[in-house]
């Protein structure tokens, strides 16, 4: 299920923004953007047109961003893909973004699924988890409950994937709000050891460790 939002089309062959069309053209890359984005904001991080559009041999990875509502999942995702900090964002149902990245010398197409954190959309999570190849589990360092929620969330991933180990990273977001911290860094490190996964504290607003998050998940997937 996708929220209805305007699409911004980026024509990689002409390097122009085409906001007047609602159907995908063969040369167009698209992203679902917040409704308040203006037409001059386009996704610029897809690499060259030849690699983005025609390289069928490029490996693709699906990463799912999960966590409670309000922890900054959408802000992290948009900052990584577009280099923009979104201060106010409508509660997400599901938003999908694509970005071409290089990992260990390989060009890869990364698809990031930004999911809902609210209770009414939890029934959709099984499908996200089933299709995801790697997972970003996000909590806010300013809210203990968002940290506690990740234990059940990880258990759900393992149940859906029917395995004991899945590529993932634990992310403590909003590390710029040190004065409001209630979850210690050592708590995050200890939980990451329990999960047998990487750990980072990030700030979408201050651009701290944002680019490292998807890369660490992908490296474990390779």
mmCIF file of C-alpha atoms in Angstrom:
data_model
loop_
_atom_site.group_PDB
_atom_site.id
_atom_site.type_symbol
_atom_site.label_atom_id
_atom_site.label_comp_id
_atom_site.label_asym_id
_atom_site.label_seq_id
_atom_site.Cartn_x
_atom_site.Cartn_y
_atom_site.Cartn_z
ATOM 1 C CA UNK A 1 0.000 0.000 0.000
ATOM 2 C CA UNK A 2 1.433 3.352 -1.023
ATOM 3 C CA UNK A 3 0.325 6.758 0.116
ATOM 4 C CA UNK A 4 -0.771 8.897 -2.807
ATOM 5 C CA UNK A 5 1.853 11.574 -3.243
ATOM 6 C CA UNK A 6 3.115 13.635 -6.153
ATOM 7 C CA UNK A 7 5.998 12.137 -8.052
ATOM 8 C CA UNK A 8 9.045 14.052 -9.144
ATOM 9 C CA UNK A 9 10.585 12.568 -12.262
ATOM 10 C CA UNK A 10 14.256 12.945 -12.959
ATOM 11 C CA UNK A 11 15.257 12.347 -16.555
ATOM 12 C CA UNK A 12 18.787 11.009 -16.386
ATOM 13 C CA UNK A 13 19.380 11.394 -20.106
ATOM 14 C CA UNK A 14 18.328 15.061 -20.197
ATOM 15 C CA UNK A 15 19.255 16.034 -16.623
ATOM 16 C CA UNK A 16 15.948 17.817 -16.158
ATOM 17 C CA UNK A 17 13.021 17.683 -13.775
ATOM 18 C CA UNK A 18 9.717 16.650 -15.315
ATOM 19 C CA UNK A 19 6.991 17.348 -12.762
ATOM 20 C CA UNK A 20 4.120 17.561 -15.202
ATOM 21 C CA UNK A 21 3.901 13.869 -15.957
ATOM 22 C CA UNK A 22 2.351 11.221 -13.765
ATOM 23 C CA UNK A 23 3.325 8.159 -15.759
ATOM 24 C CA UNK A 24 6.795 6.691 -15.848
ATOM 25 C CA UNK A 25 8.780 7.162 -19.026
ATOM 26 C CA UNK A 26 11.525 4.781 -20.087
ATOM 27 C CA UNK A 27 14.301 7.205 -19.177
ATOM 28 C CA UNK A 28 12.801 8.486 -15.950
ATOM 29 C CA UNK A 29 13.795 7.661 -12.408
ATOM 30 C CA UNK A 30 11.184 8.483 -9.794
ATOM 31 C CA UNK A 31 10.877 9.017 -6.073
ATOM 32 C CA UNK A 32 7.881 9.533 -3.842
ATOM 33 C CA UNK A 33 8.489 12.794 -2.018
ATOM 34 C CA UNK A 34 6.725 14.706 0.765
ATOM 35 C CA UNK A 35 3.842 16.784 -0.519
ATOM 36 C CA UNK A 36 5.501 20.059 0.412
ATOM 37 C CA UNK A 37 8.572 19.439 -1.777
ATOM 38 C CA UNK A 38 8.769 21.826 -4.711
ATOM 39 C CA UNK A 39 9.389 20.706 -8.252
ATOM 40 C CA UNK A 40 13.019 21.815 -8.277
ATOM 41 C CA UNK A 41 13.879 19.201 -5.658
ATOM 42 C CA UNK A 42 14.908 16.102 -7.550
ATOM 43 C CA UNK A 43 16.742 12.909 -6.756
ATOM 44 C CA UNK A 44 20.285 13.526 -7.963
ATOM 45 C CA UNK A 45 22.133 10.562 -6.540
ATOM 46 C CA UNK A 46 21.490 7.877 -9.114
ATOM 47 C CA UNK A 47 24.856 7.993 -10.902
ATOM 48 C CA UNK A 48 25.350 7.999 -14.648
ATOM 49 C CA UNK A 49 22.461 7.359 -16.991
ATOM 50 C CA UNK A 50 24.139 4.348 -18.576
ATOM 51 C CA UNK A 51 24.594 2.576 -15.268
ATOM 52 C CA UNK A 52 21.287 3.640 -13.727
ATOM 53 C CA UNK A 53 19.047 2.771 -16.636
ATOM 54 C CA UNK A 54 20.750 0.123 -18.739
ATOM 55 C CA UNK A 55 23.076 -1.853 -16.478
ATOM 56 C CA UNK A 56 20.997 -4.973 -15.951
ATOM 57 C CA UNK A 57 23.937 -6.728 -14.276
ATOM 58 C CA UNK A 58 23.983 -4.292 -11.361
ATOM 59 C CA UNK A 59 23.201 -5.967 -8.053
ATOM 60 C CA UNK A 60 20.129 -4.738 -6.228
ATOM 61 C CA UNK A 61 19.464 -4.712 -2.495
ATOM 62 C CA UNK A 62 16.282 -4.058 -0.576
ATOM 63 C CA UNK A 63 16.751 -2.485 2.830
ATOM 64 C CA UNK A 64 13.829 -1.950 5.194
ATOM 65 C CA UNK A 65 13.877 0.835 7.797
ATOM 66 C CA UNK A 66 11.902 -0.084 10.919
ATOM 67 C CA UNK A 67 11.208 1.468 14.295
ATOM 68 C CA UNK A 68 8.590 3.209 16.393
ATOM 69 C CA UNK A 69 6.821 6.336 15.200
ATOM 70 C CA UNK A 70 8.689 9.609 15.555
ATOM 71 C CA UNK A 71 12.221 8.196 15.811
ATOM 72 C CA UNK A 72 13.327 9.828 12.551
ATOM 73 C CA UNK A 73 13.200 6.963 10.051
ATOM 74 C CA UNK A 74 11.981 9.184 7.228
ATOM 75 C CA UNK A 75 14.411 11.977 8.098
ATOM 76 C CA UNK A 76 17.330 9.524 7.991
ATOM 77 C CA UNK A 77 16.190 8.029 4.698
ATOM 78 C CA UNK A 78 15.647 11.359 2.939
ATOM 79 C CA UNK A 79 18.949 12.705 4.280
ATOM 80 C CA UNK A 80 20.780 9.667 2.900
ATOM 81 C CA UNK A 81 19.090 9.662 -0.507
ATOM 82 C CA UNK A 82 18.779 13.400 -1.141
ATOM 83 C CA UNK A 83 20.998 15.180 1.363
ATOM 84 C CA UNK A 84 18.013 17.093 2.741
ATOM 85 C CA UNK A 85 16.839 17.337 6.346
ATOM 86 C CA UNK A 86 13.064 17.073 6.610
ATOM 87 C CA UNK A 87 12.009 18.639 9.898
ATOM 88 C CA UNK A 88 8.274 18.006 9.563
ATOM 89 C CA UNK A 89 7.080 14.866 7.861
ATOM 90 C CA UNK A 90 3.671 13.257 7.508
ATOM 91 C CA UNK A 91 3.426 9.871 9.286
ATOM 92 C CA UNK A 92 4.591 7.316 6.770
ATOM 93 C CA UNK A 93 2.582 4.397 5.458
ATOM 94 C CA UNK A 94 5.254 3.270 3.028
ATOM 95 C CA UNK A 95 7.749 5.255 0.989
ATOM 96 C CA UNK A 96 10.282 3.719 -1.376
ATOM 97 C CA UNK A 97 13.536 5.324 -2.498
ATOM 98 C CA UNK A 98 16.296 4.186 -4.859
ATOM 99 C CA UNK A 99 19.936 5.202 -4.903
ATOM 100 C CA UNK A 100 22.993 3.916 -6.724
ATOM 101 C CA UNK A 101 25.924 3.326 -4.376
ATOM 102 C CA UNK A 102 29.347 1.715 -4.464
ATOM 103 C CA UNK A 103 30.193 -1.028 -1.979
ATOM 104 C CA UNK A 104 33.578 -2.755 -2.023
ATOM 105 C CA UNK A 105 34.184 -1.494 -5.539
ATOM 106 C CA UNK A 106 30.833 -2.755 -6.826
ATOM 107 C CA UNK A 107 28.097 -0.502 -8.178
ATOM 108 C CA UNK A 108 24.814 -1.494 -6.530
ATOM 109 C CA UNK A 109 21.256 -0.233 -6.745
ATOM 110 C CA UNK A 110 19.861 0.233 -3.270
ATOM 111 C CA UNK A 111 16.119 0.282 -2.657
ATOM 112 C CA UNK A 112 15.155 1.643 0.746
ATOM 113 C CA UNK A 113 11.686 1.032 2.129
ATOM 114 C CA UNK A 114 10.713 3.552 4.795
ATOM 115 C CA UNK A 115 7.902 1.998 6.828
ATOM 116 C CA UNK A 116 5.234 3.085 9.282
ATOM 117 C CA UNK A 117 5.979 3.138 12.972
ATOM 118 C CA UNK A 118 2.403 3.460 14.173
ATOM 119 C CA UNK A 119 0.336 0.620 15.542
ATOM 120 C CA UNK A 120 -2.359 0.658 12.859
ATOM 121 C CA UNK A 121 0.142 -0.384 10.186
ATOM 122 C CA UNK A 122 1.843 -3.262 12.010
ATOM 123 C CA UNK A 123 -0.090 -5.825 9.948
ATOM 124 C CA UNK A 124 1.871 -4.700 6.888
ATOM 125 C CA UNK A 125 5.250 -5.403 8.449
ATOM 126 C CA UNK A 126 5.341 -9.121 7.685
ATOM 127 C CA UNK A 127 5.344 -8.367 3.969
ATOM 128 C CA UNK A 128 8.125 -5.788 4.331
ATOM 129 C CA UNK A 129 10.197 -8.196 6.384
ATOM 130 C CA UNK A 130 9.670 -11.086 4.001
ATOM 131 C CA UNK A 131 10.959 -9.094 1.026
ATOM 132 C CA UNK A 132 13.756 -7.200 2.777
ATOM 133 C CA UNK A 133 17.386 -8.311 2.451
ATOM 134 C CA UNK A 134 18.711 -6.082 5.215
ATOM 135 C CA UNK A 135 17.173 -4.080 8.038
ATOM 136 C CA UNK A 136 17.803 -0.796 9.820
ATOM 137 C CA UNK A 137 16.308 -0.799 13.323
ATOM 138 C CA UNK A 138 15.946 2.793 14.520
ATOM 139 C CA UNK A 139 15.226 4.200 17.967
ATOM 140 C CA UNK A 140 15.473 7.693 19.416
ATOM 141 C CA UNK A 141 18.042 8.297 22.137
ATOM 142 C CA UNK A 142 15.445 10.631 23.693
ATOM 143 C CA UNK A 143 12.734 7.973 24.148
ATOM 144 C CA UNK A 144 13.338 4.778 26.128
ATOM 145 C CA UNK A 145 10.183 3.088 24.834
ATOM 146 C CA UNK A 146 11.423 3.266 21.230
ATOM 147 C CA UNK A 147 14.567 1.434 22.308
ATOM 148 C CA UNK A 148 12.618 -1.239 24.173
ATOM 149 C CA UNK A 149 10.365 -1.842 21.163
ATOM 150 C CA UNK A 150 13.265 -3.090 19.035
ATOM 151 C CA UNK A 151 13.570 -6.433 20.826
ATOM 152 C CA UNK A 152 10.098 -7.507 19.703
ATOM 153 C CA UNK A 153 10.724 -6.009 16.270
ATOM 154 C CA UNK A 154 13.880 -8.053 15.751
ATOM 155 C CA UNK A 155 12.126 -11.213 16.960
ATOM 156 C CA UNK A 156 9.419 -10.577 14.378
ATOM 157 C CA UNK A 157 12.015 -10.242 11.609
ATOM 158 C CA UNK A 158 13.656 -13.544 12.543
ATOM 159 C CA UNK A 159 10.277 -15.248 12.698
ATOM 160 C CA UNK A 160 9.183 -13.989 9.292
ATOM 161 C CA UNK A 161 12.555 -14.748 7.677
ATOM 162 C CA UNK A 162 12.700 -18.136 9.448
ATOM 163 C CA UNK A 163 16.367 -17.746 10.328
ATOM 164 C CA UNK A 164 18.537 -16.927 13.324
ATOM 165 C CA UNK A 165 20.626 -14.287 11.575
ATOM 166 C CA UNK A 166 19.653 -11.446 9.241
ATOM 167 C CA UNK A 167 21.806 -8.524 8.030
ATOM 168 C CA UNK A 168 20.821 -5.543 10.161
ATOM 169 C CA UNK A 169 22.112 -2.510 12.009
ATOM 170 C CA UNK A 170 20.920 -0.905 15.228
ATOM 171 C CA UNK A 171 20.667 2.884 14.973
ATOM 172 C CA UNK A 172 20.269 5.349 17.831
ATOM 173 C CA UNK A 173 18.992 8.479 16.112
ATOM 174 C CA UNK A 174 18.851 12.122 17.273
ATOM 175 C CA UNK A 175 22.305 12.064 18.845
ATOM 176 C CA UNK A 176 22.392 15.848 18.383
ATOM 177 C CA UNK A 177 19.891 16.077 21.266
ATOM 178 C CA UNK A 178 22.420 15.112 23.929
ATOM 179 C CA UNK A 179 20.698 17.192 26.609
ATOM 180 C CA UNK A 180 17.535 15.118 26.113
ATOM 181 C CA UNK A 181 19.255 11.718 26.078
ATOM 182 C CA UNK A 182 17.622 8.948 28.090
ATOM 183 C CA UNK A 183 19.121 5.920 26.291
ATOM 184 C CA UNK A 184 22.831 5.582 26.964
ATOM 185 C CA UNK A 185 25.258 4.738 24.195
ATOM 186 C CA UNK A 186 26.360 1.705 26.192
ATOM 187 C CA UNK A 187 22.767 0.427 26.123
ATOM 188 C CA UNK A 188 22.793 0.563 22.338
ATOM 189 C CA UNK A 189 26.155 -1.184 22.167
ATOM 190 C CA UNK A 190 24.993 -3.932 24.506
ATOM 191 C CA UNK A 191 21.790 -4.531 22.548
ATOM 192 C CA UNK A 192 23.756 -4.650 19.296
ATOM 193 C CA UNK A 193 25.982 -7.340 20.799
ATOM 194 C CA UNK A 194 22.851 -9.241 21.803
ATOM 195 C CA UNK A 195 21.543 -8.874 18.233
ATOM 196 C CA UNK A 196 24.979 -9.699 16.772
ATOM 197 C CA UNK A 197 24.804 -6.633 14.544
ATOM 198 C CA UNK A 198 26.504 -3.296 13.955
ATOM 199 C CA UNK A 199 25.583 -0.192 15.941
ATOM 200 C CA UNK A 200 25.710 3.524 15.198
ATOM 201 C CA UNK A 201 24.351 6.668 16.733
ATOM 202 C CA UNK A 202 23.138 9.098 14.093
ATOM 203 C CA UNK A 203 21.648 12.510 13.557
ATOM 204 C CA UNK A 204 19.642 13.186 10.420
ATOM 205 C CA UNK A 205 19.659 16.882 11.295
ATOM 206 C CA UNK A 206 23.419 17.178 11.854
ATOM 207 C CA UNK A 207 24.291 14.584 9.167
ATOM 208 C CA UNK A 208 26.125 12.355 11.643
ATOM 209 C CA UNK A 209 26.834 8.795 10.395
ATOM 210 C CA UNK A 210 23.881 8.927 7.980
ATOM 211 C CA UNK A 211 25.746 7.596 4.936
ATOM 212 C CA UNK A 212 27.349 4.783 6.909
ATOM 213 C CA UNK A 213 24.074 3.126 7.889
ATOM 214 C CA UNK A 214 22.961 1.482 4.590
ATOM 215 C CA UNK A 215 26.541 0.664 3.633
ATOM 216 C CA UNK A 216 27.105 -1.374 6.792
ATOM 217 C CA UNK A 217 23.942 -3.363 6.128
ATOM 218 C CA UNK A 218 24.930 -4.026 2.513
ATOM 219 C CA UNK A 219 28.479 -5.094 3.370
ATOM 220 C CA UNK A 220 27.043 -7.783 5.625
ATOM 221 C CA UNK A 221 24.732 -8.849 2.793
ATOM 222 C CA UNK A 222 27.484 -9.267 0.207
#
